[in-house]
PDB file of C-alpha atoms in Angstrom:
ATOM      1  CA  MET K 140      83.699 -16.789-149.323  1.00 50.00           C
ATOM      2  CA  THR K 141      84.457 -13.597-150.200  1.00 54.00           C
ATOM      3  CA  ASN K 142      87.553 -13.567-152.689  1.00 62.00           C
ATOM      4  CA  THR K 143      90.072 -12.847-149.845  1.00 70.00           C
ATOM      5  CA  ALA K 144      88.472 -15.650-147.729  1.00 68.00           C
ATOM      6  CA  THR K 145      89.065 -18.039-150.600  1.00 66.00           C
ATOM      7  CA  HIS K 146      92.320 -16.826-151.180  1.00 74.00           C
ATOM      8  CA  PHE K 147      93.606 -17.741-147.854  1.00 82.00           C
ATOM      9  CA  ALA K 148      91.646 -21.307-147.657  1.00 86.00           C
ATOM     10  CA  SER K 149      93.754 -22.453-150.593  1.00 85.00           C
ATOM     11  CA  ILE K 150      96.529 -21.464-149.234  1.00 87.00           C
ATOM     12  CA  LYS K 151      96.170 -22.948-146.294  1.00 85.00           C
ATOM     13  CA  ALA K 152      95.063 -25.964-147.716  1.00 87.00           C
ATOM     14  CA  ALA K 153      98.412 -26.193-149.927  1.00 84.00           C
ATOM     15  CA  GLN K 154      99.798 -25.177-146.068  1.00 86.00           C
ATOM     16  CA  ARG K 155      97.929 -28.246-144.740  1.00 86.00           C
ATOM     17  CA  THR K 156      99.600 -30.653-147.233  1.00 86.00           C
ATOM     18  CA  GLY K 157     102.846 -28.953-147.070  1.00 85.00           C
ATOM     19  CA  TRP K 158     103.075 -29.881-142.885  1.00 88.00           C
ATOM     20  CA  GLU K 159     101.423 -33.414-144.017  1.00 88.00           C
ATOM     21  CA  THR K 160     104.586 -33.905-146.027  1.00 89.00           C
ATOM     22  CA  GLY K 161     108.145 -35.237-144.788  1.00 89.00           C
ATOM     23  CA  ASP K 162     107.874 -35.972-140.879  1.00 94.00           C
ATOM     24  CA  TYR K 163     107.960 -32.396-139.094  1.00 94.00           C
ATOM     25  CA  THR K 164     108.063 -33.779-135.764  1.00 95.00           C
ATOM     26  CA  ARG K 165     111.877 -35.185-136.174  1.00 95.00           C
ATOM     27  CA  VAL K 166     112.497 -31.362-136.635  1.00 96.00           C
ATOM     28  CA  GLY K 167     110.128 -30.100-134.474  1.00 96.00           C
ATOM     29  CA  ASN K 168     111.179 -32.473-131.076  1.00 95.00           C
ATOM     30  CA  THR K 169     114.490 -30.567-131.493  1.00 97.00           C
ATOM     31  CA  LEU K 170     112.869 -27.196-130.829  1.00 98.00           C
ATOM     32  CA  GLN K 171     111.341 -28.360-127.410  1.00 97.00           C
ATOM     33  CA  ILE K 172     113.706 -25.919-125.480  1.00 98.00           C
ATOM     34  CA  ILE K 173     112.111 -23.415-127.355  1.00 98.00           C
ATOM     35  CA  ALA K 174     108.226 -24.244-125.737  1.00 98.00           C
ATOM     36  CA  GLU K 175     109.867 -25.030-122.261  1.00 98.00           C
ATOM     37  CA  LEU K 176     111.393 -21.112-122.233  1.00 98.00           C
ATOM     38  CA  LEU K 177     108.460 -20.392-123.350  1.00 98.00           C
ATOM     39  CA  VAL K 178     105.986 -21.764-120.704  1.00 98.00           C
ATOM     40  CA  GLU K 179     108.408 -20.327-117.815  1.00 98.00           C
ATOM     41  CA  ALA K 180     108.159 -16.985-119.012  1.00 98.00           C
ATOM     42  CA  ALA K 181     104.673 -16.905-119.018  1.00 98.00           C
ATOM     43  CA  ASP K 182     103.732 -18.302-115.533  1.00 98.00           C
ATOM     44  CA  VAL K 183     102.008 -21.243-116.608  1.00 98.00           C
ATOM     45  CA  GLN K 184     100.675 -22.241-113.178  1.00 98.00           C
ATOM     46  CA  ALA K 185      99.073 -25.931-111.794  1.00 98.00           C
ATOM     47  CA  GLY K 186      96.058 -26.123-113.038  1.00 98.00           C
ATOM     48  CA  GLU K 187      95.366 -23.039-115.269  1.00 98.00           C
ATOM     49  CA  ARG K 188      93.541 -24.089-119.181  1.00 98.00           C
ATOM     50  CA  VAL K 189      95.940 -23.438-121.636  1.00 99.00           C
ATOM     51  CA  LEU K 190      96.003 -23.182-125.132  1.00 99.00           C
ATOM     52  CA  ASP K 191      99.021 -24.144-127.778  1.00 98.00           C
ATOM     53  CA  VAL K 192      97.769 -23.170-130.685  1.00 98.00           C
ATOM     54  CA  ALA K 193      99.524 -24.237-134.201  1.00 98.00           C
ATOM     55  CA  CYS K 194     100.948 -27.357-131.562  1.00 98.00           C
ATOM     56  CA  GLY K 195     102.405 -29.278-134.327  1.00 96.00           C
ATOM     57  CA  GLN K 196     103.331 -32.732-132.409  1.00 96.00           C
ATOM     58  CA  GLY K 197     102.496 -30.340-128.937  1.00 98.00           C
ATOM     59  CA  ASN K 198     105.704 -29.606-127.497  1.00 98.00           C
ATOM     60  CA  ALA K 199     103.546 -26.149-125.602  1.00 98.00           C
ATOM     61  CA  ALA K 200     101.058 -28.610-124.556  1.00 98.00           C
ATOM     62  CA  ILE K 201     102.900 -31.072-123.379  1.00 98.00           C
ATOM     63  CA  ALA K 202     105.387 -28.617-121.120  1.00 98.00           C
ATOM     64  CA  ALA K 203     102.075 -27.000-119.828  1.00 98.00           C
ATOM     65  CA  ALA K 204     100.811 -30.526-118.839  1.00 98.00           C
ATOM     66  CA  LEU K 205     103.910 -31.732-116.986  1.00 98.00           C
ATOM     67  CA  ARG K 206     103.512 -28.662-115.086  1.00 98.00           C
ATOM     68  CA  PHE K 207      99.729 -30.198-114.157  1.00 98.00           C
ATOM     69  CA  ALA K 208      98.050 -27.373-116.665  1.00 98.00           C
ATOM     70  CA  ASP K 209      94.917 -28.595-118.114  1.00 98.00           C
ATOM     71  CA  ALA K 210      97.005 -28.007-121.375  1.00 98.00           C
ATOM     72  CA  THR K 211      94.991 -28.663-124.885  1.00 98.00           C
ATOM     73  CA  GLY K 212      96.848 -28.877-128.617  1.00 98.00           C
ATOM     74  CA  LEU K 213      95.691 -27.788-131.469  1.00 98.00           C
ATOM     75  CA  ASP K 214      96.399 -27.547-135.204  1.00 97.00           C
ATOM     76  CA  TYR K 215      95.047 -28.752-138.571  1.00 95.00           C
ATOM     77  CA  ALA K 216      97.711 -31.442-139.438  1.00 95.00           C
ATOM     78  CA  ALA K 217      96.090 -34.815-138.351  1.00 94.00           C
ATOM     79  CA  PRO K 218      99.452 -36.334-138.275  1.00 94.00           C
ATOM     80  CA  LEU K 219     101.119 -34.134-136.331  1.00 95.00           C
ATOM     81  CA  LEU K 220      98.018 -34.298-133.609  1.00 97.00           C
ATOM     82  CA  ALA K 221      98.682 -38.019-134.107  1.00 96.00           C
ATOM     83  CA  ARG K 222     102.413 -37.904-133.237  1.00 96.00           C
ATOM     84  CA  GLY K 223     101.964 -35.179-130.369  1.00 97.00           C
ATOM     85  CA  ARG K 224      99.147 -37.864-128.718  1.00 98.00           C
ATOM     86  CA  VAL K 225     101.990 -40.612-129.032  1.00 97.00           C
ATOM     87  CA  LYS K 226     104.286 -38.181-127.186  1.00 97.00           C
ATOM     88  CA  ALA K 227     101.962 -37.171-124.504  1.00 98.00           C
ATOM     89  CA  THR K 228     101.292 -40.566-123.511  1.00 98.00           C
ATOM     90  CA  ALA K 229     105.129 -41.347-123.520  1.00 97.00           C
ATOM     91  CA  SER K 230     105.426 -38.738-121.436  1.00 96.00           C
ATOM     92  CA  ASN K 231     102.794 -39.061-119.155  1.00 97.00           C
ATOM     93  CA  ALA K 232     101.293 -35.598-119.803  1.00 97.00           C
ATOM     94  CA  PRO K 233      97.795 -35.639-120.212  1.00 97.00           C
ATOM     95  CA  VAL K 234      96.948 -33.397-123.403  1.00 98.00           C
ATOM     96  CA  THR K 235      93.924 -33.013-125.108  1.00 98.00           C
ATOM     97  CA  PHE K 236      94.814 -33.134-128.872  1.00 98.00           C
ATOM     98  CA  VAL K 237      91.825 -31.376-131.606  1.00 98.00           C
ATOM     99  CA  GLU K 238      91.933 -30.841-135.170  1.00 97.00           C
ATOM    100  CA  GLY K 239      91.402 -27.090-135.672  1.00 97.00           C
ATOM    101  CA  ASP K 240      92.420 -24.152-137.809  1.00 97.00           C
ATOM    102  CA  ALA K 241      94.204 -21.208-135.851  1.00 97.00           C
ATOM    103  CA  GLU K 242      92.248 -18.578-137.621  1.00 97.00           C
ATOM    104  CA  GLU K 243      89.276 -20.205-136.391  1.00 98.00           C
ATOM    105  CA  LEU K 244      89.438 -21.834-132.945  1.00 98.00           C
ATOM    106  CA  PRO K 245      86.619 -23.955-132.038  1.00 98.00           C
ATOM    107  CA  PHE K 246      86.171 -22.375-128.812  1.00 98.00           C
ATOM    108  CA  PRO K 247      84.288 -19.975-126.440  1.00 98.00           C
ATOM    109  CA  ALA K 248      85.395 -16.727-125.744  1.00 98.00           C
ATOM    110  CA  GLU K 249      87.683 -16.655-123.277  1.00 98.00           C
ATOM    111  CA  SER K 250      88.309 -20.335-122.764  1.00 98.00           C
ATOM    112  CA  PHE K 251      92.041 -20.260-121.666  1.00 99.00           C
ATOM    113  CA  ASP K 252      93.970 -18.548-118.845  1.00 98.00           C
ATOM    114  CA  ALA K 253      97.175 -18.544-120.966  1.00 98.00           C
ATOM    115  CA  VAL K 254      97.220 -19.560-125.003  1.00 99.00           C
ATOM    116  CA  LEU K 255     100.873 -20.230-126.463  1.00 98.00           C
ATOM    117  CA  SER K 256     102.442 -20.779-129.857  1.00 98.00           C
ATOM    118  CA  THR K 257     105.511 -21.745-130.255  1.00 98.00           C
ATOM    119  CA  VAL K 258     106.766 -21.128-134.188  1.00 98.00           C
ATOM    120  CA  GLY K 259     103.244 -22.188-135.044  1.00 97.00           C
ATOM    121  CA  VAL K 260     100.573 -19.329-135.593  1.00 98.00           C
ATOM    122  CA  MET K 261     103.111 -17.205-137.087  1.00 98.00           C
ATOM    123  CA  PHE K 262     102.309 -19.623-140.497  1.00 96.00           C
ATOM    124  CA  ALA K 263      98.481 -18.608-140.494  1.00 96.00           C
ATOM    125  CA  PRO K 264      98.058 -16.246-143.568  1.00 95.00           C
ATOM    126  CA  ASP K 265      95.548 -13.834-142.683  1.00 96.00           C
ATOM    127  CA  HIS K 266      97.954 -12.583-139.816  1.00 97.00           C
ATOM    128  CA  GLN K 267      94.837 -10.124-137.987  1.00 98.00           C
ATOM    129  CA  ARG K 268      92.600 -13.048-138.135  1.00 97.00           C
ATOM    130  CA  ALA K 269      94.835 -15.006-136.245  1.00 98.00           C
ATOM    131  CA  ALA K 270      96.206 -12.341-134.085  1.00 98.00           C
ATOM    132  CA  ASP K 271      92.115 -12.121-133.346  1.00 98.00           C
ATOM    133  CA  GLU K 272      91.670 -15.375-132.371  1.00 98.00           C
ATOM    134  CA  LEU K 273      94.368 -15.575-129.724  1.00 99.00           C
ATOM    135  CA  VAL K 274      92.911 -12.529-127.966  1.00 99.00           C
ATOM    136  CA  ARG K 275      89.014 -13.780-128.043  1.00 98.00           C
ATOM    137  CA  VAL K 276      89.690 -17.414-126.657  1.00 99.00           C
ATOM    138  CA  THR K 277      91.669 -15.749-123.877  1.00 98.00           C
ATOM    139  CA  GLU K 278      90.145 -14.393-120.344  1.00 98.00           C
ATOM    140  CA  VAL K 279      90.684 -10.694-119.470  1.00 98.00           C
ATOM    141  CA  GLY K 280      94.169 -10.740-117.522  1.00 98.00           C
ATOM    142  CA  GLY K 281      95.257 -14.218-119.210  1.00 98.00           C
ATOM    143  CA  ARG K 282      98.452 -14.324-120.921  1.00 98.00           C
ATOM    144  CA  ILE K 283      99.203 -14.721-124.710  1.00 99.00           C
ATOM    145  CA  ALA K 284     102.557 -16.126-125.140  1.00 99.00           C
ATOM    146  CA  LEU K 285     104.548 -16.617-128.786  1.00 99.00           C
ATOM    147  CA  ALA K 286     107.946 -17.286-129.462  1.00 98.00           C
ATOM    148  CA  SER K 287     108.452 -16.633-133.700  1.00 98.00           C
ATOM    149  CA  TRP K 288     111.426 -16.623-135.812  1.00 98.00           C
ATOM    150  CA  THR K 289     112.513 -12.978-136.374  1.00 98.00           C
ATOM    151  CA  PRO K 290     113.286 -11.557-140.328  1.00 98.00           C
ATOM    152  CA  GLU K 291     116.772 -10.826-139.192  1.00 97.00           C
ATOM    153  CA  GLY K 292     118.212 -14.079-138.118  1.00 98.00           C
ATOM    154  CA  MET K 293     119.127 -17.618-139.305  1.00 98.00           C
ATOM    155  CA  VAL K 294     115.791 -19.169-140.054  1.00 98.00           C
ATOM    156  CA  GLY K 295     114.519 -15.641-141.868  1.00 98.00           C
ATOM    157  CA  ALA K 296     117.458 -16.635-144.224  1.00 98.00           C
ATOM    158  CA  MET K 297     116.508 -19.762-144.467  1.00 98.00           C
ATOM    159  CA  PHE K 298     112.576 -18.585-145.383  1.00 98.00           C
ATOM    160  CA  ARG K 299     114.242 -15.953-147.765  1.00 97.00           C
ATOM    161  CA  THR K 300     116.611 -18.964-149.454  1.00 98.00           C
ATOM    162  CA  VAL K 301     113.279 -21.246-150.054  1.00 97.00           C
ATOM    163  CA  GLY K 302     111.611 -18.378-151.592  1.00 96.00           C
ATOM    164  CA  ALA K 303     113.787 -17.866-154.445  1.00 97.00           C
ATOM    165  CA  PHE K 304     113.007 -21.268-155.516  1.00 97.00           C
ATOM    166  CA  ALA K 305     109.243 -21.023-154.671  1.00 94.00           C
ATOM    167  CA  PRO K 306     107.647 -17.332-154.157  1.00 91.00           C
ATOM    168  CA  PRO K 307     105.190 -17.279-151.563  1.00 88.00           C
ATOM    169  CA  PRO K 308     101.936 -16.688-153.157  1.00 85.00           C
ATOM    170  CA  PRO K 309     100.850 -12.961-153.838  1.00 84.00           C
ATOM    171  CA  GLY K 310      99.105 -10.882-150.681  1.00 82.00           C
ATOM    172  CA  VAL K 311     100.555 -13.364-148.083  1.00 88.00           C
ATOM    173  CA  ARG K 312     102.884 -11.219-145.451  1.00 94.00           C
ATOM    174  CA  PRO K 313     106.115 -13.416-144.050  1.00 96.00           C
ATOM    175  CA  ALA K 314     105.629 -15.033-141.255  1.00 97.00           C
ATOM    176  CA  THR K 315     108.748 -13.391-140.069  1.00 98.00           C
ATOM    177  CA  LEU K 316     107.204 -10.222-139.179  1.00 98.00           C
ATOM    178  CA  TRP K 317     105.165 -12.236-136.269  1.00 98.00           C
ATOM    179  CA  GLY K 318     109.245 -11.823-134.722  1.00 98.00           C
ATOM    180  CA  THR K 319     108.680  -8.055-134.868  1.00 98.00           C
ATOM    181  CA  GLU K 320     107.721  -5.724-132.172  1.00 98.00           C
ATOM    182  CA  GLU K 321     105.918  -3.609-134.164  1.00 98.00           C
ATOM    183  CA  HIS K 322     103.798  -5.864-136.065  1.00 98.00           C
ATOM    184  CA  LEU K 323     102.709  -7.454-133.093  1.00 98.00           C
ATOM    185  CA  ASN K 324     101.971  -4.091-131.633  1.00 98.00           C
ATOM    186  CA  THR K 325     100.055  -3.373-134.313  1.00 98.00           C
ATOM    187  CA  LEU K 326      97.763  -6.910-134.818  1.00 98.00           C
ATOM    188  CA  PHE K 327      96.918  -6.881-130.899  1.00 98.00           C
ATOM    189  CA  GLY K 328      96.934  -3.229-130.874  1.00 98.00           C
ATOM    190  CA  GLU K 329      95.706  -1.704-127.156  1.00 97.00           C
ATOM    191  CA  ARG K 330      94.439  -5.480-126.302  1.00 98.00           C
ATOM    192  CA  VAL K 331      97.676  -6.649-124.842  1.00 98.00           C
ATOM    193  CA  ALA K 332     100.494  -5.305-123.061  1.00 98.00           C
ATOM    194  CA  TRP K 333     103.522  -7.173-124.320  1.00 98.00           C
ATOM    195  CA  THR K 334     106.793  -7.847-122.977  1.00 98.00           C
ATOM    196  CA  PHE K 335     109.390  -9.134-125.419  1.00 98.00           C
ATOM    197  CA  THR K 336     112.622 -10.705-125.329  1.00 98.00           C
ATOM    198  CA  LYS K 337     115.084 -11.758-128.082  1.00 98.00           C
ATOM    199  CA  ARG K 338     116.380 -15.114-127.708  1.00 98.00           C
ATOM    200  CA  HIS K 339     118.116 -17.684-129.814  1.00 98.00           C
ATOM    201  CA  TYR K 340     117.712 -21.323-130.712  1.00 98.00           C
ATOM    202  CA  VAL K 341     120.995 -22.895-131.318  1.00 98.00           C
ATOM    203  CA  PHE K 342     120.265 -25.648-134.192  1.00 98.00           C
ATOM    204  CA  ARG K 343     122.873 -28.430-133.930  1.00 98.00           C
ATOM    205  CA  TYR K 344     123.900 -30.870-136.523  1.00 98.00           C
ATOM    206  CA  ARG K 345     126.797 -32.975-137.658  1.00 98.00           C
ATOM    207  CA  SER K 346     127.317 -30.489-140.188  1.00 98.00           C
ATOM    208  CA  PRO K 347     125.789 -27.684-142.602  1.00 98.00           C
ATOM    209  CA  GLU K 348     125.272 -30.544-145.004  1.00 98.00           C
ATOM    210  CA  HIS K 349     123.543 -32.462-142.303  1.00 98.00           C
ATOM    211  CA  PHE K 350     120.922 -29.726-141.595  1.00 98.00           C
ATOM    212  CA  SER K 351     120.336 -29.348-145.296  1.00 98.00           C
ATOM    213  CA  GLU K 352     119.669 -33.154-145.982  1.00 98.00           C
ATOM    214  CA  TRP K 353     117.401 -32.949-142.320  1.00 98.00           C
ATOM    215  CA  PHE K 354     115.640 -30.119-143.480  1.00 98.00           C
ATOM    216  CA  ARG K 355     114.975 -31.320-147.144  1.00 98.00           C
ATOM    217  CA  ARG K 356     113.841 -35.287-145.530  1.00 97.00           C
ATOM    218  CA  TYR K 357     111.132 -34.052-142.745  1.00 97.00           C
ATOM    219  CA  TYR K 358     110.367 -30.575-142.380  1.00 97.00           C
ATOM    220  CA  GLY K 359     107.386 -30.561-144.844  1.00 94.00           C
ATOM    221  CA  PRO K 360     106.776 -27.109-146.668  1.00 94.00           C
ATOM    222  CA  ILE K 361     110.897 -27.856-147.943  1.00 96.00           C
ATOM    223  CA  THR K 362     110.407 -31.408-148.530  1.00 96.00           C
ATOM    224  CA  ARG K 363     107.565 -30.759-150.461  1.00 94.00           C
ATOM    225  CA  LEU K 364     109.761 -28.269-152.272  1.00 96.00           C
ATOM    226  CA  SER K 365     112.170 -30.455-152.759  1.00 97.00           C
ATOM    227  CA  GLY K 366     110.474 -33.395-154.559  1.00 95.00           C
ATOM    228  CA  SER K 367     109.133 -30.585-156.769  1.00 96.00           C
ATOM    229  CA  LEU K 368     112.587 -29.092-158.428  1.00 97.00           C
ATOM    230  CA  SER K 369     114.537 -30.558-160.937  1.00 97.00           C
ATOM    231  CA  GLU K 370     117.520 -32.513-160.339  1.00 97.00           C
ATOM    232  CA  GLU K 371     120.192 -29.819-161.333  1.00 98.00           C
ATOM    233  CA  ASP K 372     117.552 -27.555-158.829  1.00 98.00           C
ATOM    234  CA  LEU K 373     117.807 -29.625-156.005  1.00 98.00           C
ATOM    235  CA  ALA K 374     121.171 -29.444-155.790  1.00 98.00           C
ATOM    236  CA  ARG K 375     121.553 -25.729-156.057  1.00 98.00           C
ATOM    237  CA  PHE K 376     118.489 -25.297-153.214  1.00 98.00           C
ATOM    238  CA  SER K 377     120.516 -28.127-151.089  1.00 98.00           C
ATOM    239  CA  THR K 378     123.749 -26.236-151.228  1.00 98.00           C
ATOM    240  CA  ALA K 379     121.673 -22.729-150.817  1.00 98.00           C
ATOM    241  CA  LEU K 380     120.227 -24.697-147.702  1.00 98.00           C
ATOM    242  CA  ALA K 381     123.930 -25.582-146.189  1.00 98.00           C
ATOM    243  CA  ASP K 382     125.314 -22.204-147.131  1.00 98.00           C
ATOM    244  CA  VAL K 383     122.472 -20.367-144.809  1.00 98.00           C
ATOM    245  CA  ALA K 384     123.754 -22.970-142.155  1.00 98.00           C
ATOM    246  CA  ARG K 385     127.223 -21.994-142.475  1.00 98.00           C
ATOM    247  CA  ARG K 386     126.872 -18.331-142.517  1.00 98.00           C
ATOM    248  CA  TYR K 387     125.469 -18.341-138.934  1.00 98.00           C
ATOM    249  CA  ASP K 388     127.528 -21.477-137.649  1.00 98.00           C
ATOM    250  CA  LYS K 389     129.679 -20.673-134.410  1.00 98.00           C
ATOM    251  CA  ALA K 390     130.794 -24.418-133.926  1.00 97.00           C
ATOM    252  CA  ALA K 391     134.596 -24.427-133.463  1.00 92.00           C
ATOM    253  CA  GLY K 392     134.894 -28.085-134.876  1.00 90.00           C
ATOM    254  CA  GLU K 393     133.312 -29.458-137.943  1.00 90.00           C
ATOM    255  CA  THR K 394     130.142 -29.799-136.641  1.00 97.00           C
ATOM    256  CA  LEU K 395     126.770 -27.448-136.827  1.00 98.00           C
ATOM    257  CA  ALA K 396     126.191 -25.007-134.177  1.00 98.00           C
ATOM    258  CA  ALA K 397     124.186 -21.919-135.392  1.00 98.00           C
ATOM    259  CA  PRO K 398     122.384 -19.528-133.445  1.00 98.00           C
ATOM    260  CA  ALA K 399     118.893 -18.562-134.633  1.00 98.00           C
ATOM    261  CA  GLU K 400     116.984 -15.333-133.072  1.00 98.00           C
ATOM    262  CA  TYR K 401     113.627 -15.360-132.341  1.00 98.00           C
ATOM    263  CA  LEU K 402     111.326 -13.078-130.261  1.00 98.00           C
ATOM    264  CA  GLU K 403     109.520 -14.501-127.169  1.00 98.00           C
ATOM    265  CA  ALA K 404     106.608 -12.447-126.398  1.00 98.00           C
ATOM    266  CA  VAL K 405     104.234 -12.502-123.332  1.00 98.00           C
ATOM    267  CA  GLY K 406     101.653 -10.162-123.095  1.00 98.00           C
ATOM    268  CA  VAL K 407      98.456  -9.811-121.128  1.00 98.00           C
ATOM    269  CA  ARG K 408      95.317  -9.582-122.343  1.00 98.00           C
ATOM    270  CA  LEU K 409      93.618  -5.887-121.063  1.00 98.00           C
ATOM    271  CA  HIS K 410      90.206  -5.972-122.855  1.00 95.00           C
TER     272      HIS K 410
END
């Protein structure tokens, strides 16, 4: 391996441990509406071959399967795939779940009519390699559809808060760059013609403190970070997460309803 490849491999190993900590499905299940909207925006048709990259518990794959597509979900976190299989079975949605790396997809070129990712592939440390793989496995004329948190939105603010307590490894670009038109145009170049739409997902919790507790308990990377902090730093971190949610809260009462901006990008592979 080159030094760069070794660096990214070590980052992915740490990421995998993070996503396998806690119980991300508790958070991921609340985001199902993002996948439903993305599958509709991608105009997924019955019988099409659809891949959900960095699928977690399979939100987009299941949404595609419920539209009678031939759906596959891929992730490198085995526990999330196991939960996805249970969820798909409960939904009567036939999905094939495959353990694999978004930067090295285990499929031949042009294997899919549509390749999707909901706030998943954006976390691949090597942005260009992940983008190249999305293009490679999509047939010419097929669609690539992505939902990615923006830097300016609530989740972007939350990630900056996390970074204040655990700075990202050197050389890794922010995941939220995938939530910008400029970055996607740079990554994909003239290979994909995009249509961009800014959307908002509303985080609905009992309170900002409930949001903070939920993410510290279940959102794997944050759960892992929380377990590494001193008692004093954990108290500060808990308050900081609640403050992020409070800053974006639009609820009239005591509960939390905080809109978080994401970029929905639907593109056609041109060549």
